[in-house]
């Protein structure tokens, strides 16, 4: 991000301040991004949905809705409900499948000058491997993010990402199935997040992203039924930010691979908190629903924060929390 | 998008009318489309709330007619004239108007009247349109917009559950009775209201072979097709209420699953 | 709670409706309570602080600030900060110590017709045992609640309540040290809450209460320092309600001993959600700060809900979520 | 407790004055005490916010003078006349007035003026009181309440950091200069403002042997001594700002830890 002379021709004023635009670029898992702001899987559709609201070229990277090898219908409605400063979702990983994605959606995305990262999942290790293989070496795909917050159907529905052994198995298997940069997306529903960050590192993943949603529930006291047809769902939004920030801080100290911070980021201030505790990039999820221009607003806000603090490079704040 | 609040009136009881200056929505909105409103500035409530476009005015304003039902609408009702509303729209697919049909039956349950006034205005641009309104609600205080429909020369049928205005009973019953005398073929039905009512209207219209469009509600996360939170079961799998609807051909909906 | 003839003399009106007041009483861990509404430890001081605001006699039970064998100074300030729909606290378990409590505070509480339950903790198993022994058989104390969300100093600071072995050890040791009804207060910062609920049951505890706070963090981006001097703190308030409700639901299905629901309960509606998913009582924490009359408002709200739904007994809603 | 908002004025810039009808607080409040206000109805912001009692009026109203600094105060500023404010108070220990002392020096930094006006009113009930005000702030727009103090016949010293009003510099510097000429012994100092200022005022007053009371701020959870969230380090361990303070004898505070 070179130097930009600002204000020099603005309305022919006498103010001729030379302002150096801070360098926001980061390299995560071998992926060069213009800035550390990515979208979070499942909250940005297949990307195109947001094109009427923001210039997709401005994003550091776009992470798309989780893909499986075959299309998935997802859970019956109601699938979402609001909670204090948060929301629960049990979409059930509805998606059109990796093949359809490549045919129908990817061509629309290729024209944008941003990195496309695909979030993948499966019900079993072979399924994870299958989707990774389908997407490997497809033009326009820069990296994969593995969602391990999925139930392992072969092992009685236990979630991959909450058991060290299965987590290690699925990450290693996917690692061997693709040469793309690999991000392990961790589940927060664990006693010790650092265990799983280390497992990701040891399995050869190039980065970890966290957090996925916290498992939650809500009940409609009028009908006495759960608010979600699926009974439980994933909690996201500002409510979870303190938990996410704590886990990102812990994970950043535990591993050398880059950590991507996710969870309740609504504003640039929130994003900066994550960068300060060690995240090298952030993902914006639920905020997109509330404010479709959230990502771009956050990029601009981070830039302003750096400028205001006379910092020229985003790396000057990453991990710089004062303890 | 920002839209200045030009007026914000409490009609009766829990009903409010909000007038916003929005050239963009004025220019683009079609009947049945909706907008997502941010009802507060903090993170509780978090999500935007969907509201139908109720009316467009030549001064580039739009109107929203709403009822207080919970936290979000209560907060919305406190916003005062002069402030900017944070709004996204118009969104979704509105009612399809078949130019060949001149007889239009609009059926509303309670606040379901909101999108139908805009539709009636649009239909009445064709001077040969004949509009019949069926409007049902619990009490007479829940019967809104009658004057507006009168001005459009609509034939008006009203029912209330407690008989405080019009016929006592459900509006679908009143509609059923009127269908009995019906010979005319070129009629379209448009309906908005609670799911149980819509199911019944669909059944009655289908039995007579009348085309019927319904505007559905669902909890919405994004309003723009990104979260997959708002689906309803359709004949061919899940349909997103926000981008595949909110107006659906009644025949496309899996009524048993609603 | 017998029948109450209501309205019969109100302003000499002709309305002479006979209304049966629903029975709200519950028995938890052998403790007979007038209603299922308790206070949560650490949010109700030593009880007396709230006497100017509510009639303490109306509460099902009062759970007081965590006590240790000896006084504790607690953490340096800042100790709290607000987060979206929640707050973080790192009070550091400041308390006057069990002996001083018995001498200075308990006498003031004895005059109230409500159950007094003491929340206890220690830095090591012997300390837990010590405080339990000090409080055992003291007049006016109805039960003990063991806070196991404390670092075990003897084992390198690992939290008792997040390790099955230490959790079992400390609960068993306390169980053997007292004959008082014993409630195990569980930590939510674990992969599987049911494991710990079962450990409590197997250790002879008479009930479990959950959840304690979620571990969280916040950073002041202006100073780049953590908002809390202790760096991390416990997240409480409405933000955590969905997580708490899910865990209470899971725990209720896993054990036979009563479950006490805690976490973000602000209103009667919230409390009813917890009762529906299986909690036999609830504790009100952060809500007391926001609304000092929260507990009494909640009792009244539950009563209204029962009346409105023509239910005569609180047990008719406990565990009755429709799945 | 509910208290009707009788008026809510934007003074200058971020400063607002709120007038509430509260016979209870009117009757019981002492200078230096505070109240906890609920600034919104939803759970964000969650906690109440503490504000000093700024003024009491014979019509059983009280006034709060505040500055918008964040989310809570911003939301507070949107509450309109006629609504009920949810308020708890009066809380805490106020300033101790030694009847034997007739010379009173009040020192405020910025919005720290809020509790000192109430104190000045109380002090001036003794006709022999002489009140001297030192008021410092960043710019002249941050200098509030001068007219009120004039009416109480206070001697007024003003400083601003940018020199836009009064002497340029810090108010503690102005106070220090005035102390140099001071011979009188029976003087009490009362101060409210940022911690750095208070520390300096304490140092100066202590050097002269003057009794000095300071009103401290802290993030508060409950305001009533239940959460232990608001402590500051005192000479004998932690002190709760809400119930041991907010007014402390400056000598009791561990200034090095603030
Ligand atoms: C396409 C569409 C158009 C609508 N048009 C109008 C309109 O013109 N006028 C009007 O008054 N209302 C309209 N609604 C309904 C309106 O969105 C809800 O009443 C509002 O979101 C409730 O918010 P709340 O916070 O007050 O209620 P909450 O406290 O959130 O909930 C109260 C009740 O409203 C339901 N509800 C909550 N959120 C939604 C949601 N996003 N969509 C539907 N129901 C919800 C809840 O299930 C609950 O039963 C429309 C809904 C949709 C989907
Ligand atoms: C006893 C007491 C009396 C006070 N009297 C007044 C008064 O008369 N007028 C006035 O304008 N202000 C007064 N304050 C300060 C006032 O409480 C804070 O400005 C207010 O709480 C900030 O809320 P916010 O949501 O706008 O800011 P936030 O967004 O929460 O925070 C903005 C800034 O305010 C600080 N802050 C947040 N909460 C508190 C808190 N509870 N106490 C102190 N600082 C806080 C934060 O650390 C941050 O620096 C008083 C504070 C105390 C403790
Ligand atoms: C509606 C919705 C759908 C989601 N779908 C996925 C998904 O398919 N794969 C995935 O890894 N995470 C998914 N997530 C989790 C988000 O990517 C993100 O980790 C989480 O929401 C926390 O971030 P936030 O608080 O910013 O939303 C989804 C979240 C939401 C709200
Ligand atoms: C300021 C504060 C202090 C607390 N102190 C204790 C404590 O001493 N012992 C304990 O077991 N729990 C303690 N807790 C946890 C609460 O009892 C409760 O489990 C938690 O706050 C969740 O409930 P809530 O969301 O209703 O506040 C404390 C919570 C807060 C907010
Ligand atoms: S509301 Fe998000 S997809 Fe419809
Ligand atoms: S604010 Fe809770 S103890 Fe002072």
Tab-separated table of C-alpha atoms in Angstrom, chain C:
chain	number	residue	atom	x	y	z
C	1	UNK	CA	-48.629	-21.817	49.862
C	2	UNK	CA	-52.271	-22.142	50.806
C	3	UNK	CA	-55.221	-20.603	49.057
C	4	UNK	CA	-55.554	-16.888	49.155
C	5	UNK	CA	-58.843	-15.190	48.635
C	6	UNK	CA	-57.998	-12.194	46.514
C	7	UNK	CA	-60.011	-9.165	45.676
C	8	UNK	CA	-62.800	-9.965	48.099
C	9	UNK	CA	-62.408	-6.783	50.072
C	10	UNK	CA	-60.721	-4.605	47.518
C	11	UNK	CA	-62.476	-1.226	47.638
C	12	UNK	CA	-65.709	-3.044	48.402
C	13	UNK	CA	-66.133	-3.872	44.716
C	14	UNK	CA	-68.577	-6.393	43.424
C	15	UNK	CA	-65.687	-8.393	41.878
C	16	UNK	CA	-65.372	-11.303	44.263
C	17	UNK	CA	-63.166	-13.637	42.363
C	18	UNK	CA	-61.597	-16.457	44.340
C	19	UNK	CA	-58.076	-16.822	43.065
C	20	UNK	CA	-55.909	-19.718	44.109
C	21	UNK	CA	-52.340	-18.642	44.531
C	22	UNK	CA	-50.114	-21.154	42.779
C	23	UNK	CA	-47.752	-23.198	44.890
C	24	UNK	CA	-44.211	-22.070	44.138
C	25	UNK	CA	-42.421	-24.086	46.784
C	26	UNK	CA	-39.611	-26.428	45.826
C	27	UNK	CA	-37.297	-28.749	47.659
C	28	UNK	CA	-33.704	-28.600	46.535
C	29	UNK	CA	-31.072	-30.780	48.076
C	30	UNK	CA	-33.308	-31.216	51.116
C	31	UNK	CA	-33.762	-27.479	51.470
C	32	UNK	CA	-37.413	-26.427	51.555
C	33	UNK	CA	-37.781	-23.136	49.742
C	34	UNK	CA	-40.887	-20.936	49.411
C	35	UNK	CA	-40.128	-20.460	45.774
C	36	UNK	CA	-37.392	-21.371	43.314
C	37	UNK	CA	-35.766	-17.941	43.283
C	38	UNK	CA	-32.357	-17.703	44.907
C	39	UNK	CA	-29.638	-15.090	44.678
C	40	UNK	CA	-26.358	-15.914	42.950
C	41	UNK	CA	-23.150	-15.800	44.926
C	42	UNK	CA	-21.125	-12.628	44.638
C	43	UNK	CA	-23.966	-10.563	43.282
C	44	UNK	CA	-25.898	-10.096	46.492
C	45	UNK	CA	-23.101	-9.100	48.848
C	46	UNK	CA	-23.746	-10.419	52.344
C	47	UNK	CA	-27.471	-10.034	51.797
C	48	UNK	CA	-28.023	-6.988	53.971
C	49	UNK	CA	-27.059	-4.651	51.132
C	50	UNK	CA	-30.383	-5.412	49.456
C	51	UNK	CA	-32.593	-5.053	52.529
C	52	UNK	CA	-33.434	-1.422	51.681
C	53	UNK	CA	-34.733	-2.502	48.278
C	54	UNK	CA	-36.615	-5.749	48.804
C	55	UNK	CA	-38.158	-7.797	51.555
C	56	UNK	CA	-35.553	-10.525	52.005
C	57	UNK	CA	-38.216	-12.778	53.526
C	58	UNK	CA	-39.709	-13.229	50.094
C	59	UNK	CA	-36.698	-15.007	48.611
C	60	UNK	CA	-36.514	-18.741	48.184
C	61	UNK	CA	-32.943	-18.662	49.390
C	62	UNK	CA	-30.034	-16.286	49.676
C	63	UNK	CA	-26.649	-17.416	48.455
C	64	UNK	CA	-23.918	-15.131	49.701
C	65	UNK	CA	-20.544	-13.955	48.457
C	66	UNK	CA	-17.989	-16.780	48.286
C	67	UNK	CA	-16.257	-17.422	51.604
C	68	UNK	CA	-12.836	-18.846	52.248
C	69	UNK	CA	-11.338	-20.042	55.511
C	70	UNK	CA	-9.329	-16.850	55.817
C	71	UNK	CA	-10.088	-13.308	54.574
C	72	UNK	CA	-9.033	-12.519	51.005
C	73	UNK	CA	-8.063	-9.159	49.665
C	74	UNK	CA	-9.094	-9.857	46.104
C	75	UNK	CA	-7.707	-8.480	42.855
C	76	UNK	CA	-6.513	-4.953	42.205
C	77	UNK	CA	-8.862	-2.636	40.316
C	78	UNK	CA	-10.192	-2.242	37.692
C	79	UNK	CA	-12.216	-5.311	38.549
C	80	UNK	CA	-15.223	-4.998	36.285
C	81	UNK	CA	-16.129	-3.801	32.860
C	82	UNK	CA	-19.242	-3.813	30.775
C	83	UNK	CA	-19.558	-5.828	27.566
C	84	UNK	CA	-22.490	-6.141	25.148
C	85	UNK	CA	-25.386	-7.396	27.284
C	86	UNK	CA	-22.929	-8.599	29.865
C	87	UNK	CA	-20.135	-7.729	32.208
C	88	UNK	CA	-16.733	-9.106	33.055
C	89	UNK	CA	-15.613	-9.367	36.644
C	90	UNK	CA	-12.362	-10.309	38.290
C	91	UNK	CA	-13.132	-9.487	41.896
C	92	UNK	CA	-10.664	-12.134	42.948
C	93	UNK	CA	-13.000	-13.596	45.545
C	94	UNK	CA	-12.507	-10.808	48.061
C	95	UNK	CA	-14.238	-11.784	51.297
C	96	UNK	CA	-14.021	-11.272	55.009
C	97	UNK	CA	-13.396	-14.953	55.780
C	98	UNK	CA	-15.704	-17.543	57.303
C	99	UNK	CA	-15.083	-16.657	60.950
C	100	UNK	CA	-15.748	-12.949	60.506
C	101	UNK	CA	-18.823	-13.812	58.467
C	102	UNK	CA	-20.256	-15.883	61.303
C	103	UNK	CA	-19.542	-13.148	63.805
C	104	UNK	CA	-20.443	-10.007	61.873
C	105	UNK	CA	-22.891	-10.890	59.137
C	106	UNK	CA	-24.777	-14.042	60.011
C	107	UNK	CA	-26.506	-12.552	63.070
C	108	UNK	CA	-28.058	-9.901	60.829
C	109	UNK	CA	-29.356	-12.570	58.474
C	110	UNK	CA	-30.800	-14.980	61.036
C	111	UNK	CA	-33.828	-12.815	61.617
C	112	UNK	CA	-35.050	-13.308	58.061
C	113	UNK	CA	-37.395	-16.122	57.172
C	114	UNK	CA	-35.455	-17.405	54.182
C	115	UNK	CA	-32.782	-20.028	53.649
C	116	UNK	CA	-29.165	-18.970	53.924
C	117	UNK	CA	-26.765	-20.862	51.694
C	118	UNK	CA	-23.066	-20.199	51.837
C	119	UNK	CA	-20.880	-20.318	48.789
C	120	UNK	CA	-17.404	-21.588	49.664
C	121	UNK	CA	-14.051	-21.949	47.949
C	122	UNK	CA	-10.377	-22.518	48.593
C	123	UNK	CA	-7.020	-22.565	46.912
C	124	UNK	CA	-6.460	-26.186	47.769
C	125	UNK	CA	-8.486	-29.163	48.924
C	126	UNK	CA	-7.502	-28.708	52.581
C	127	UNK	CA	-8.715	-25.113	52.412
C	128	UNK	CA	-12.060	-26.174	50.959
C	129	UNK	CA	-12.396	-28.698	53.750
C	130	UNK	CA	-11.426	-26.113	56.342
C	131	UNK	CA	-14.066	-23.594	55.365
C	132	UNK	CA	-16.705	-26.327	55.132
C	133	UNK	CA	-15.809	-27.470	58.633
C	134	UNK	CA	-15.944	-23.950	60.028
C	135	UNK	CA	-19.443	-23.470	58.639
C	136	UNK	CA	-20.778	-26.935	59.425
C	137	UNK	CA	-23.440	-26.952	62.168
C	138	UNK	CA	-23.466	-23.187	62.567
C	139	UNK	CA	-26.974	-22.085	63.418
C	140	UNK	CA	-28.693	-20.312	60.551
C	141	UNK	CA	-26.805	-21.916	57.709
C	142	UNK	CA	-29.007	-24.182	55.613
C	143	UNK	CA	-26.577	-25.425	53.030
C	144	UNK	CA	-23.297	-24.986	51.246
C	145	UNK	CA	-22.596	-24.282	47.609
C	146	UNK	CA	-19.090	-25.241	46.502
C	147	UNK	CA	-17.557	-22.987	43.901
C	148	UNK	CA	-15.156	-25.201	41.971
C	149	UNK	CA	-14.256	-22.522	39.412
C	150	UNK	CA	-11.132	-21.693	41.385
C	151	UNK	CA	-7.504	-22.313	40.512
C	152	UNK	CA	-5.915	-25.159	42.416
C	153	UNK	CA	-2.755	-23.548	43.718
C	154	UNK	CA	-1.243	-26.909	44.646
C	155	UNK	CA	-1.633	-28.117	41.077
C	156	UNK	CA	-0.161	-25.202	39.186
C	157	UNK	CA	-3.308	-23.110	39.118
C	158	UNK	CA	-5.431	-25.449	37.091
C	159	UNK	CA	-9.083	-24.806	37.803
C	160	UNK	CA	-10.674	-27.523	39.985
C	161	UNK	CA	-13.880	-27.486	38.041
C	162	UNK	CA	-12.427	-28.084	34.604
C	163	UNK	CA	-10.586	-31.297	35.421
C	164	UNK	CA	-12.668	-34.381	36.223
C	165	UNK	CA	-10.162	-35.824	38.669
C	166	UNK	CA	-9.627	-32.735	40.815
C	167	UNK	CA	-13.314	-31.888	40.648
C	168	UNK	CA	-14.163	-35.277	42.029
C	169	UNK	CA	-11.487	-35.011	44.715
C	170	UNK	CA	-12.551	-31.648	46.035
C	171	UNK	CA	-16.266	-32.480	46.007
C	172	UNK	CA	-15.715	-35.764	47.804
C	173	UNK	CA	-13.474	-34.135	50.401
C	174	UNK	CA	-16.040	-31.441	51.158
C	175	UNK	CA	-18.839	-33.982	51.180
C	176	UNK	CA	-16.997	-35.862	53.914
C	177	UNK	CA	-16.386	-32.695	55.878
C	178	UNK	CA	-19.984	-31.588	56.348
C	179	UNK	CA	-23.436	-32.975	56.818
C	180	UNK	CA	-25.086	-29.877	55.364
C	181	UNK	CA	-26.922	-30.095	52.045
C	182	UNK	CA	-24.276	-29.620	49.377
C	183	UNK	CA	-24.624	-27.915	46.015
C	184	UNK	CA	-21.802	-28.209	43.486
C	185	UNK	CA	-21.506	-25.048	41.426
C	186	UNK	CA	-20.159	-26.014	38.044
C	187	UNK	CA	-17.847	-24.165	35.704
C	188	UNK	CA	-19.118	-23.724	32.140
C	189	UNK	CA	-15.620	-23.560	30.696
C	190	UNK	CA	-15.604	-27.243	29.852
C	191	UNK	CA	-16.203	-29.369	26.799
C	192	UNK	CA	-18.941	-31.470	28.336
C	193	UNK	CA	-20.958	-30.161	31.265
C	194	UNK	CA	-22.662	-33.506	31.836
C	195	UNK	CA	-19.355	-35.092	32.845
C	196	UNK	CA	-19.098	-32.656	35.726
C	197	UNK	CA	-22.758	-32.870	36.693
C	198	UNK	CA	-22.330	-36.636	36.985
C	199	UNK	CA	-19.151	-36.255	39.013
C	200	UNK	CA	-21.053	-34.040	41.441
C	201	UNK	CA	-23.814	-36.604	41.694
C	202	UNK	CA	-21.327	-39.423	42.215
C	203	UNK	CA	-19.462	-37.448	44.854
C	204	UNK	CA	-22.599	-37.267	46.941
C	205	UNK	CA	-23.572	-33.689	46.243
C	206	UNK	CA	-27.288	-33.031	46.695
C	207	UNK	CA	-27.645	-30.654	43.776
C	208	UNK	CA	-25.692	-28.902	41.064
C	209	UNK	CA	-25.919	-25.221	40.216
C	210	UNK	CA	-24.781	-23.847	36.891
C	211	UNK	CA	-23.400	-21.874	35.263
C	212	UNK	CA	-20.629	-19.911	36.829
C	213	UNK	CA	-19.136	-17.235	34.572
C	214	UNK	CA	-17.584	-17.851	31.157
C	215	UNK	CA	-13.944	-16.846	30.968
C	216	UNK	CA	-13.627	-13.683	28.910
C	217	UNK	CA	-11.482	-10.674	28.163
C	218	UNK	CA	-11.729	-7.109	26.907
C	219	UNK	CA	-9.122	-4.567	25.858
C	220	UNK	CA	-9.150	-0.790	25.999
C	221	UNK	CA	-7.864	0.132	22.547
C	222	UNK	CA	-6.959	3.627	23.695
C	223	UNK	CA	-4.508	2.483	26.364
C	224	UNK	CA	-3.994	-0.959	24.736
C	225	UNK	CA	-4.346	-2.487	28.182
C	226	UNK	CA	-6.792	-5.166	29.252
C	227	UNK	CA	-9.920	-3.621	30.761
C	228	UNK	CA	-9.337	-5.696	33.899
C	229	UNK	CA	-6.172	-5.580	35.978
C	230	UNK	CA	-6.433	-9.371	36.142
C	231	UNK	CA	-6.395	-9.521	32.277
C	232	UNK	CA	-9.228	-12.050	32.071
C	233	UNK	CA	-12.474	-12.184	34.012
C	234	UNK	CA	-15.809	-13.935	34.267
C	235	UNK	CA	-18.563	-13.054	31.820
C	236	UNK	CA	-22.066	-12.840	33.266
C	237	UNK	CA	-25.389	-11.326	32.322
C	238	UNK	CA	-27.907	-11.804	29.499
C	239	UNK	CA	-25.124	-12.400	26.966
C	240	UNK	CA	-24.460	-15.845	28.457
C	241	UNK	CA	-28.064	-16.918	28.869
C	242	UNK	CA	-28.253	-19.110	25.749
C	243	UNK	CA	-25.112	-21.002	26.795
C	244	UNK	CA	-26.364	-21.380	30.360
C	245	UNK	CA	-29.758	-22.601	29.234
C	246	UNK	CA	-28.209	-25.201	26.952
C	247	UNK	CA	-25.971	-26.491	29.742
C	248	UNK	CA	-28.818	-26.614	32.256
C	249	UNK	CA	-30.863	-28.575	29.750
C	250	UNK	CA	-28.009	-31.022	29.173
C	251	UNK	CA	-27.259	-31.397	32.887
C	252	UNK	CA	-30.922	-31.905	33.790
C	253	UNK	CA	-31.080	-34.841	31.447
C	254	UNK	CA	-27.823	-36.301	32.736
C	255	UNK	CA	-28.371	-36.423	36.493
C	256	UNK	CA	-31.128	-37.190	38.975
C	257	UNK	CA	-30.123	-34.644	41.599
C	258	UNK	CA	-31.778	-31.248	41.210
C	259	UNK	CA	-30.268	-28.706	38.876
C	260	UNK	CA	-30.248	-25.003	39.741
C	261	UNK	CA	-30.170	-22.754	36.693
C	262	UNK	CA	-27.988	-19.644	36.633
C	263	UNK	CA	-26.883	-17.283	33.918
C	264	UNK	CA	-28.276	-14.055	32.569
C	265	UNK	CA	-31.679	-14.329	34.177
C	266	UNK	CA	-33.140	-10.820	34.170
C	267	UNK	CA	-36.879	-11.431	34.118
C	268	UNK	CA	-39.494	-13.989	35.061
C	269	UNK	CA	-39.597	-15.038	31.409
C	270	UNK	CA	-35.917	-15.898	31.542
C	271	UNK	CA	-36.384	-17.839	34.781
C	272	UNK	CA	-39.267	-19.784	33.261
C	273	UNK	CA	-37.079	-20.825	30.338
C	274	UNK	CA	-34.665	-22.379	32.813
C	275	UNK	CA	-37.457	-24.105	34.719
C	276	UNK	CA	-38.902	-25.468	31.481
C	277	UNK	CA	-35.608	-27.072	30.463
C	278	UNK	CA	-35.339	-28.780	33.839
C	279	UNK	CA	-33.990	-26.411	36.479
C	280	UNK	CA	-35.755	-26.891	39.805
C	281	UNK	CA	-34.625	-23.499	41.015
C	282	UNK	CA	-32.845	-20.487	39.599
C	283	UNK	CA	-30.270	-18.036	40.837
C	284	UNK	CA	-30.345	-14.364	39.980
C	285	UNK	CA	-26.961	-12.717	39.612
C	286	UNK	CA	-26.051	-9.692	37.527
C	287	UNK	CA	-29.728	-8.724	37.330
C	288	UNK	CA	-29.545	-7.562	40.953
C	289	UNK	CA	-27.115	-4.829	39.922
C	290	UNK	CA	-29.330	-3.589	37.143
C	291	UNK	CA	-32.533	-3.881	39.093
C	292	UNK	CA	-32.271	-4.348	42.870
C	293	UNK	CA	-35.819	-5.697	42.999
C	294	UNK	CA	-35.165	-8.269	40.254
C	295	UNK	CA	-35.566	-11.301	42.515
C	296	UNK	CA	-38.963	-10.257	43.844
C	297	UNK	CA	-40.132	-9.134	40.407
C	298	UNK	CA	-39.199	-12.570	39.105
C	299	UNK	CA	-41.078	-14.384	41.869
C	300	UNK	CA	-44.163	-12.340	41.066
C	301	UNK	CA	-43.738	-12.895	37.350
C	302	UNK	CA	-43.504	-16.666	37.733
C	303	UNK	CA	-46.639	-16.610	39.856
C	304	UNK	CA	-48.451	-14.643	37.155
C	305	UNK	CA	-47.323	-17.014	34.436
C	306	UNK	CA	-48.665	-19.986	36.369
C	307	UNK	CA	-51.957	-18.248	37.098
C	308	UNK	CA	-52.336	-17.153	33.491
C	309	UNK	CA	-51.754	-20.716	32.340
C	310	UNK	CA	-54.115	-22.162	34.957
C	311	UNK	CA	-51.342	-24.028	36.689
C	312	UNK	CA	-51.439	-24.453	40.445
C	313	UNK	CA	-47.960	-25.774	41.069
C	314	UNK	CA	-44.497	-24.758	39.909
C	315	UNK	CA	-43.700	-28.423	39.330
C	316	UNK	CA	-46.112	-28.323	36.426
C	317	UNK	CA	-43.577	-26.376	34.380
C	318	UNK	CA	-40.280	-27.799	35.610
C	319	UNK	CA	-38.744	-29.831	32.802
C	320	UNK	CA	-41.816	-29.434	30.638
C	321	UNK	CA	-40.179	-28.043	27.540
C	322	UNK	CA	-41.931	-29.507	24.499
C	323	UNK	CA	-39.361	-31.153	22.283
